[in-house]
Short mmCIF file of C-alpha atoms in Angstrom, two decimals:
data_model
loop_
_atom_site.label_atom_id
_atom_site.label_comp_id
_atom_site.label_asym_id
_atom_site.label_seq_id
_atom_site.Cartn_x
_atom_site.Cartn_y
_atom_site.Cartn_z
CA MET A 1 -16.66 9.17 11.10
CA LYS A 2 -16.58 12.34 8.15
CA SER A 3 -14.93 11.65 4.69
CA ILE A 4 -11.50 13.21 4.31
CA SER A 5 -10.16 14.54 1.26
CA ILE A 6 -6.71 14.06 0.60
CA PRO A 7 -5.33 16.25 -2.25
CA TYR A 8 -4.40 13.99 -5.34
CA ALA A 9 -5.14 10.97 -3.75
CA GLY A 10 -9.05 10.64 -3.78
CA LEU A 11 -11.63 10.66 -0.87
CA TYR A 12 -10.85 8.60 2.12
CA SER A 13 -13.16 7.75 4.94
CA PRO A 14 -11.85 6.57 8.21
CA THR A 15 -13.30 4.07 10.16
CA ASN A 16 -11.72 4.25 13.62
CA GLU A 17 -9.20 7.13 15.29
CA ARG A 18 -5.93 5.36 13.71
CA ASP A 19 -7.55 5.82 10.30
CA ARG A 20 -8.60 9.72 11.09
CA VAL A 21 -5.08 9.93 12.86
CA ASN A 22 -3.13 8.98 9.54
CA ALA A 23 -5.30 10.61 7.16
CA VAL A 24 -4.83 14.00 9.16
CA SER A 25 -1.08 13.09 9.22
CA LEU A 26 -0.72 12.25 5.66
CA LEU A 27 -2.93 15.75 4.85
CA ASN A 28 -0.52 18.06 6.52
CA LEU A 29 2.45 16.50 4.92
CA ILE A 30 1.04 17.18 1.46
CA GLN A 31 0.03 20.51 2.48
CA ASN A 32 2.98 21.33 4.20
CA HIS A 33 6.10 20.34 2.14
CA GLU A 34 6.05 20.58 -1.47
CA ASP A 35 8.28 17.53 -1.54
CA ALA A 36 5.76 15.58 0.03
CA PHE A 37 5.86 12.89 -3.14
CA CYS A 38 9.56 12.46 -3.41
CA ARG A 39 11.92 10.27 -2.06
CA SER A 40 14.72 12.74 -1.66
CA ARG A 41 12.44 14.06 1.18
CA ILE A 42 14.33 11.76 3.84
CA GLN A 43 12.15 12.46 6.92
CA GLY A 44 8.96 11.16 5.47
CA HIS A 45 7.45 10.68 1.80
CA VAL A 46 4.36 9.59 0.33
CA THR A 47 4.12 5.88 -0.97
CA ALA A 48 1.18 3.95 -2.72
CA SER A 49 0.75 0.45 -2.75
CA ALA A 50 -2.12 -2.31 -3.77
CA PHE A 51 -4.06 -4.75 -2.00
CA VAL A 52 -4.74 -6.68 -4.98
CA VAL A 53 -7.69 -8.73 -4.51
CA ASN A 54 -9.42 -11.70 -6.58
CA PRO A 55 -13.17 -10.80 -7.46
CA ALA A 56 -14.25 -12.70 -4.67
CA HIS A 57 -12.24 -11.13 -2.20
CA SER A 58 -11.11 -14.18 -0.78
CA HIS A 59 -7.44 -14.27 -1.75
CA VAL A 60 -4.82 -11.05 -1.77
CA ILE A 61 -0.98 -10.80 -3.53
CA LEU A 62 1.63 -10.65 -1.22
CA THR A 63 5.17 -10.23 -2.07
CA ASN A 64 7.89 -11.63 0.45
CA HIS A 65 9.74 -8.45 0.20
CA ALA A 66 13.98 -8.69 -1.17
CA LYS A 67 15.28 -5.61 0.93
CA LEU A 68 12.47 -6.16 4.02
CA ASP A 69 12.16 -9.64 4.07
CA CYS A 70 8.61 -10.21 5.01
CA TRP A 71 5.25 -10.48 3.37
CA LEU A 72 3.76 -7.27 2.21
CA GLN A 73 1.04 -6.13 0.08
CA LEU A 74 2.54 -4.49 -3.49
CA GLY A 75 3.98 -0.93 -3.84
CA GLY A 76 6.32 1.69 -3.95
CA HIS A 77 7.85 5.12 -3.91
CA CYS A 78 5.95 7.96 -5.86
CA ASP A 79 8.81 9.29 -7.16
CA GLY A 80 7.51 12.81 -7.52
CA GLU A 81 4.17 11.57 -9.43
CA ARG A 82 1.43 13.24 -7.61
CA ASP A 83 -1.27 10.43 -8.20
CA PRO A 84 -0.76 7.51 -6.06
CA LEU A 85 -3.35 5.37 -7.56
CA ALA A 86 -1.67 5.50 -11.05
CA VAL A 87 1.69 4.87 -8.84
CA ALA A 88 -0.02 1.91 -6.83
CA GLN A 89 -1.81 0.25 -10.46
CA ARG A 90 2.04 0.44 -12.11
CA GLU A 91 4.10 -0.77 -9.01
CA ALA A 92 1.53 -3.83 -8.76
CA ARG A 93 1.96 -4.67 -12.46
CA GLU A 94 5.39 -4.28 -12.21
CA GLU A 95 5.94 -6.28 -9.18
CA SER A 96 3.35 -9.38 -10.18
CA GLY A 97 3.69 -9.65 -13.65
CA LEU A 98 0.06 -9.37 -13.99
CA THR A 99 -1.37 -7.53 -17.30
CA ASP A 100 -5.26 -7.62 -16.03
CA ILE A 101 -5.37 -5.58 -13.23
CA ARG A 102 -8.30 -3.50 -12.36
CA VAL A 103 -9.26 -0.78 -9.99
CA ALA A 104 -11.86 -2.19 -7.33
CA ARG A 105 -13.06 1.46 -6.09
CA PRO A 106 -10.92 5.00 -6.41
CA GLU A 107 -11.51 6.04 -3.02
CA ILE A 108 -8.61 5.28 -0.93
CA PHE A 109 -8.84 1.77 1.03
CA ASP A 110 -5.93 2.89 3.65
CA ILE A 111 -3.74 4.65 4.79
CA ASP A 112 -0.70 3.35 6.80
CA ILE A 113 2.41 5.21 8.58
CA HIS A 114 5.74 3.70 9.39
CA GLN A 115 8.99 3.36 9.75
CA ILE A 116 11.18 2.06 7.49
CA PRO A 117 14.80 0.83 8.59
CA GLU A 118 17.91 2.33 7.94
CA HIS A 119 19.63 0.78 4.90
CA HIS A 120 22.92 1.12 3.67
CA ASP A 121 22.90 4.86 2.56
CA THR A 122 19.66 5.69 3.51
CA PRO A 123 18.34 6.58 7.02
CA ALA A 124 15.68 5.26 9.07
CA HIS A 125 12.58 7.62 7.52
CA GLN A 126 8.72 7.12 7.45
CA HIS A 127 6.27 6.11 4.40
CA TYR A 128 2.93 7.70 4.28
CA ASP A 129 1.74 4.94 2.26
CA ILE A 130 -1.98 5.67 0.45
CA ARG A 131 -3.56 2.05 -0.16
CA TYR A 132 -6.07 1.23 -2.68
CA LEU A 133 -8.06 -1.67 -3.11
CA LEU A 134 -7.26 -3.33 -7.35
CA VAL A 135 -8.83 -6.81 -8.58
CA ALA A 136 -7.24 -9.65 -10.78
CA GLU A 137 -7.89 -13.16 -11.73
CA MET A 138 -6.36 -15.55 -10.07
CA SER A 139 -6.02 -17.38 -13.66
CA GLU A 140 -2.87 -15.17 -14.84
CA PRO A 141 0.22 -16.30 -13.78
CA LEU A 142 2.43 -14.59 -11.60
CA ARG A 143 5.98 -13.33 -12.38
CA PRO A 144 8.32 -12.10 -9.53
CA SER A 145 10.52 -9.20 -10.05
CA VAL A 146 13.73 -8.68 -8.78
CA GLU A 147 12.05 -6.97 -5.63
CA SER A 148 10.73 -10.09 -4.59
CA HIS A 149 11.82 -13.44 -3.52
CA ASP A 150 8.44 -14.62 -3.90
CA LEU A 151 5.34 -14.16 -4.61
CA ALA A 152 1.80 -15.53 -3.35
CA TRP A 153 -2.22 -15.01 -3.59
CA VAL A 154 -2.66 -15.83 -0.06
CA PRO A 155 -6.17 -17.09 1.09
CA LEU A 156 -7.32 -14.51 3.59
CA SER A 157 -7.87 -17.03 5.89
CA ARG A 158 -4.35 -17.67 6.46
CA LEU A 159 -3.14 -14.06 6.08
CA ALA A 160 -1.90 -14.44 9.67
CA TYR A 161 0.67 -17.40 8.63
CA TYR A 162 2.12 -15.11 6.29
CA THR A 163 2.63 -11.93 8.80
CA ASP A 164 1.83 -10.55 12.17
CA LYS A 165 1.89 -6.86 10.52
CA PRO A 166 -1.29 -4.86 11.52
CA SER A 167 -0.63 -2.62 8.39
CA VAL A 168 -1.26 -6.07 6.30
CA LEU A 169 -3.54 -7.55 8.55
CA VAL A 170 -5.81 -4.42 8.41
CA LEU A 171 -7.01 -5.73 5.04
CA SER A 172 -9.65 -8.37 6.44
CA HIS A 173 -11.28 -6.21 8.45
CA LYS A 174 -11.63 -3.59 5.90
CA LEU A 175 -12.95 -5.67 3.44
CA GLU A 176 -15.38 -6.75 5.91
CA THR A 177 -16.71 -3.38 6.00
CA LEU A 178 -17.25 -2.41 2.51
#
């Protein structure tokens, strides 16, 4: 499939129909809504996250997300910042406590659009999540933030034991295609 240039985020190379549909939906959001990167756009907004893997690509850091109570990749809201790669890097450092996290590749690794359930005063809405592939050494200790119940370096071979979410399981398939 043909690569798609996503404003502010970089180049994305869809590998299947899911990828293409998500990229087109994200592109439409960014082109048609000036506030696409702001969480105040309650119908849906851009978020950024990172699959932080070790150099051998055999493990990934997952967080047991406190609010959603499930294992996910690191990430968060852009809050108006139009550089999702910078947001993904910042969130990865803040949520893991790691200081040495590097960009494995500057291109968009994955785009996922998912529903966020209602929580307190915030109604249900969609996250248009732009994901990047980052790398860190497993020797530095993980330090969970207040947003997490726990953090773990999860072997990719055991990913399905931590989550059944296709939006996280996609990591294994995407790494194979690199």
